[in-house]
PDB file of C-alpha atoms in Angstrom:
ATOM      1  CA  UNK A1318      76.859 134.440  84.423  1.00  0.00           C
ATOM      2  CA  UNK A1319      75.776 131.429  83.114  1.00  0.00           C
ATOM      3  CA  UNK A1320      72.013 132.115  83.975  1.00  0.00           C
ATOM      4  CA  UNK A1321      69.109 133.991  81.449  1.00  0.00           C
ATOM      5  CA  UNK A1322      66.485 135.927  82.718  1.00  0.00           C
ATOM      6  CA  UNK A1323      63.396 137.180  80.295  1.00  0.00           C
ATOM      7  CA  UNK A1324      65.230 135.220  77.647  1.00  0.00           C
ATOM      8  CA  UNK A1325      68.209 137.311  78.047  1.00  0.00           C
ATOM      9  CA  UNK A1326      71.684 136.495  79.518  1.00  0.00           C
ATOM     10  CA  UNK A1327      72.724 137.996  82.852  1.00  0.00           C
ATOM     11  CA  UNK A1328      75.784 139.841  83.200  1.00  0.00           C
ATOM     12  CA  UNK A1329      77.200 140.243  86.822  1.00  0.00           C
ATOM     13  CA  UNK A1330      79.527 143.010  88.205  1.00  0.00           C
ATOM     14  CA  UNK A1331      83.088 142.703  89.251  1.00  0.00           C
ATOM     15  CA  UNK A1332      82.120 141.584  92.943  1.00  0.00           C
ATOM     16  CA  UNK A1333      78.881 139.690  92.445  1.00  0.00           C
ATOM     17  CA  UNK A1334      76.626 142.202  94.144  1.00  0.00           C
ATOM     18  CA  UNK A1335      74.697 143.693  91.227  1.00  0.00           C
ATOM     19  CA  UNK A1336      73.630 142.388  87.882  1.00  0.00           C
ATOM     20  CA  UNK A1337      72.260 143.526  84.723  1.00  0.00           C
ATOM     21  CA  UNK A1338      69.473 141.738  83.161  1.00  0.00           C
ATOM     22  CA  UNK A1339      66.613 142.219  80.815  1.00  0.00           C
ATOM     23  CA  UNK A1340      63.649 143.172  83.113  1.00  0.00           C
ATOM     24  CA  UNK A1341      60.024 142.446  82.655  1.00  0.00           C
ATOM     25  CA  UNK A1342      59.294 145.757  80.640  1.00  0.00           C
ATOM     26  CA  UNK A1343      62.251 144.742  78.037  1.00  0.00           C
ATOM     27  CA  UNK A1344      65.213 147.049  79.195  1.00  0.00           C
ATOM     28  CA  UNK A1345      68.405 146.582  80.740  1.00  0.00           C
ATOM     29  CA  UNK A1346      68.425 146.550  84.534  1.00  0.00           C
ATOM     30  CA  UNK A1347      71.305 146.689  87.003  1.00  0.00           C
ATOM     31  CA  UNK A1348      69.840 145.900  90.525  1.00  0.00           C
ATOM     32  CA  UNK A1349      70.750 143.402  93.241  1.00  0.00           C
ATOM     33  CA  UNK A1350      70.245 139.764  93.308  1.00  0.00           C
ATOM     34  CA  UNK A1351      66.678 139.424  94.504  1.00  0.00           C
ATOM     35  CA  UNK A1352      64.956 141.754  91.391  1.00  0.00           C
ATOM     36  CA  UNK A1353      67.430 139.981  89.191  1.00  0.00           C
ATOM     37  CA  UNK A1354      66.221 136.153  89.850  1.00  0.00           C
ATOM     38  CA  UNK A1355      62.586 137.898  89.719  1.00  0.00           C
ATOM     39  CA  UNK A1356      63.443 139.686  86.172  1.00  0.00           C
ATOM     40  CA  UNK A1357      61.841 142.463  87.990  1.00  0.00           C
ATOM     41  CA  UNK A1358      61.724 146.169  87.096  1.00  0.00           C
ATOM     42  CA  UNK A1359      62.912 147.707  90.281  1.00  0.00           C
ATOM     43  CA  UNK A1360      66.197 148.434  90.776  1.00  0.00           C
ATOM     44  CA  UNK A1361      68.984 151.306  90.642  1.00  0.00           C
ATOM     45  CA  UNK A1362      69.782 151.472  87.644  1.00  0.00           C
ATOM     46  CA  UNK A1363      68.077 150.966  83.974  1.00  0.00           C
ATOM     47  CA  UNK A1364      68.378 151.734  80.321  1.00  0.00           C
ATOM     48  CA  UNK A1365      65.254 153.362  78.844  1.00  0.00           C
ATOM     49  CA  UNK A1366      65.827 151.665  75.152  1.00  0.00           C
ATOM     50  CA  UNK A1367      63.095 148.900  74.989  1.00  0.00           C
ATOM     51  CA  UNK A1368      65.025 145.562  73.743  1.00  0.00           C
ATOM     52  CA  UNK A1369      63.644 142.683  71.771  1.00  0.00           C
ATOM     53  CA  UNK A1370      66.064 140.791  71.886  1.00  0.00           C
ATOM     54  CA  UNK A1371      69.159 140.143  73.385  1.00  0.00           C
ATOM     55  CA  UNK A1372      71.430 142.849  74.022  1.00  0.00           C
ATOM     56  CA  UNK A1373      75.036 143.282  74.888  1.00  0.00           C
ATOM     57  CA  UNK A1374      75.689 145.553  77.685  1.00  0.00           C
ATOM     58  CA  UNK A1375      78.133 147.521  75.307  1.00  0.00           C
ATOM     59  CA  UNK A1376      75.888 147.955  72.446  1.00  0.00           C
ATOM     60  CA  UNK A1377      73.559 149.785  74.969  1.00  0.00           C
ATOM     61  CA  UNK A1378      72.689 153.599  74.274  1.00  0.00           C
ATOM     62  CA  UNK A1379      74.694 155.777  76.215  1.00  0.00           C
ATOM     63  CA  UNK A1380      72.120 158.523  76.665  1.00  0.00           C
ATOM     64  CA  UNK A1381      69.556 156.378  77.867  1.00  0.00           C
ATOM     65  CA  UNK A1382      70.203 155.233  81.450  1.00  0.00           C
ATOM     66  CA  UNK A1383      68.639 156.416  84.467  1.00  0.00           C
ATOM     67  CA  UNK A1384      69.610 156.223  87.990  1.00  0.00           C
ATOM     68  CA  UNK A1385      67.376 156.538  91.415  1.00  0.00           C
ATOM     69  CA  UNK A1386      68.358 158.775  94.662  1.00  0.00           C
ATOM     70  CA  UNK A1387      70.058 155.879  96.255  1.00  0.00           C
ATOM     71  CA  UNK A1388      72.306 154.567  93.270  1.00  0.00           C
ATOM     72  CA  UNK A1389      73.416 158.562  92.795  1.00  0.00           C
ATOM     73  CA  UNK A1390      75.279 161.129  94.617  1.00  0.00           C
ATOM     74  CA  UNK A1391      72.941 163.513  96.088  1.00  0.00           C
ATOM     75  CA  UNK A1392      74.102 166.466  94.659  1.00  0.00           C
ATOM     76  CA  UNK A1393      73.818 164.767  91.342  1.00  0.00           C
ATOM     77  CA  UNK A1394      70.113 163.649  91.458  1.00  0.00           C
ATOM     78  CA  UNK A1395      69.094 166.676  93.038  1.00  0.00           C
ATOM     79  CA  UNK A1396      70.266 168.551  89.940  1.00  0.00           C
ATOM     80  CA  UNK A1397      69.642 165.948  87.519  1.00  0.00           C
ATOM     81  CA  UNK A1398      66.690 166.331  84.782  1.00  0.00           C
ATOM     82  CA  UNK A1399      64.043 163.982  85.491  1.00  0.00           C
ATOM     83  CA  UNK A1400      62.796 161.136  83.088  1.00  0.00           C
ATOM     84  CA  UNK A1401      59.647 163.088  83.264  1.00  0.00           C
ATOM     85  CA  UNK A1402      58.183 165.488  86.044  1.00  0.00           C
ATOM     86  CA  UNK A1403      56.574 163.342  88.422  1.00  0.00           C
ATOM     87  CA  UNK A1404      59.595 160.555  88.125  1.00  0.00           C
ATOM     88  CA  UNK A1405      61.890 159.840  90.739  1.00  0.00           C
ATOM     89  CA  UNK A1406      64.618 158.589  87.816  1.00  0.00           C
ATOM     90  CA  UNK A1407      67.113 160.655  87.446  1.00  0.00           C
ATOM     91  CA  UNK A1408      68.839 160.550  83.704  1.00  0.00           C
ATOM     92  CA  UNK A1409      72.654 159.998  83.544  1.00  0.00           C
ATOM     93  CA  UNK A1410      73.879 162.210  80.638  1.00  0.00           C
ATOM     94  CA  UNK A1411      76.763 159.779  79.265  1.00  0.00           C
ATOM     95  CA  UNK A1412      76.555 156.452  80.904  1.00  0.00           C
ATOM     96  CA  UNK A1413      78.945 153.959  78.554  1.00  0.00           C
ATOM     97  CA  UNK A1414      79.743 149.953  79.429  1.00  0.00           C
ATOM     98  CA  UNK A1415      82.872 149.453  77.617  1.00  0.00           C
ATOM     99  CA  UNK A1416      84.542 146.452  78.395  1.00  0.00           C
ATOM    100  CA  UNK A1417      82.630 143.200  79.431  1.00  0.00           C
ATOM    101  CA  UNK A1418      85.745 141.191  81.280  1.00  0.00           C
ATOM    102  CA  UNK A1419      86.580 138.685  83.434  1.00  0.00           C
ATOM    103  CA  UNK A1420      85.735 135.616  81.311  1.00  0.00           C
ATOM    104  CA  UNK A1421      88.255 134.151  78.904  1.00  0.00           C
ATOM    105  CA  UNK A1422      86.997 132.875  75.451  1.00  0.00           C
ATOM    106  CA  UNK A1423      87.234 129.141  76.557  1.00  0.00           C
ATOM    107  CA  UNK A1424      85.692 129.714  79.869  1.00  0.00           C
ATOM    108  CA  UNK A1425      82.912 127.299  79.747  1.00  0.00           C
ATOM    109  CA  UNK A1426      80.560 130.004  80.620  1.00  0.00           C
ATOM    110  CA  UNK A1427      81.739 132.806  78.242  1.00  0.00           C
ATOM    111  CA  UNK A1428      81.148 129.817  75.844  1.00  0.00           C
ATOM    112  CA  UNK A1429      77.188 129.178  77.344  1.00  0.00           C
ATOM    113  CA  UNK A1430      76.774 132.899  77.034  1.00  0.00           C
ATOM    114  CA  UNK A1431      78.037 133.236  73.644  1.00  0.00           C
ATOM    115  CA  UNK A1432      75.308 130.261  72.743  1.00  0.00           C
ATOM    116  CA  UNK A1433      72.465 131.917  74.517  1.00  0.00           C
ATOM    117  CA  UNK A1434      73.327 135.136  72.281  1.00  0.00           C
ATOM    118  CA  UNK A1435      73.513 133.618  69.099  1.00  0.00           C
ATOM    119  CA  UNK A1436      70.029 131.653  69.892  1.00  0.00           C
ATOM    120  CA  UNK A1437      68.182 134.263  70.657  1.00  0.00           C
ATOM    121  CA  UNK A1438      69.395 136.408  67.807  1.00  0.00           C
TER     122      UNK A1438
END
């Protein structure tokens, strides 16, 4: 999208309903439109790798997302480790974003985005 949230740009999901932003605790969210305008930390999905800057969702660690009970098949949380014993976050073992699409190189806001990147870099 053409919108930046904890100084980082938002990427949306093929459909509009869920985006991934940087959250207030500097990791990579995916959650729904209300915690995304918020930069909030509640969602169904994050990454546990602490950003400083900017980061592109494919440059994310692929062993460091976890999901909660209602963004993951039940069967699948229920034997899922935990990100620690009391947690409710389940850890995905190989969770990869390979292709960011959709937006053409002289899309006006694949060019915005592109800008907000190399700014905050």
């Amino acid at each position: 999208t053409d919108r930046v949230v904890n100084g980082s740009p938002v990427w949306a999901a093929e459909g509009g309903e869920l985006f991934m932003y940087r959250n207030v605790k500097n990791r990579m969210q995916i959650s729904g439109e209300a915690h995304c305008a918020e930069g909030s930390d509640r969602g169904c999905v994050y990454n546990t790798q602490v950003t400083a800057t900017a980061t592109a969702p494919t440059a994310l660690p692929s062993d460091k997302w976890v999901s909660s009970a209602h963004a993951t098949l039940h069967s699948m949380y229920t034997s899922a480790d935990r990100l620690s014993p009391e947690s409710s976050w389940s850890c995905v073992p190989d969770m990869r974003i390979t292709v960011v699409h959709g937006l053409h190189d002289d899309d006006a806001t694949m060019t915005a985005t592109l800008r907000q990147l190399a700014a905050l870099a």
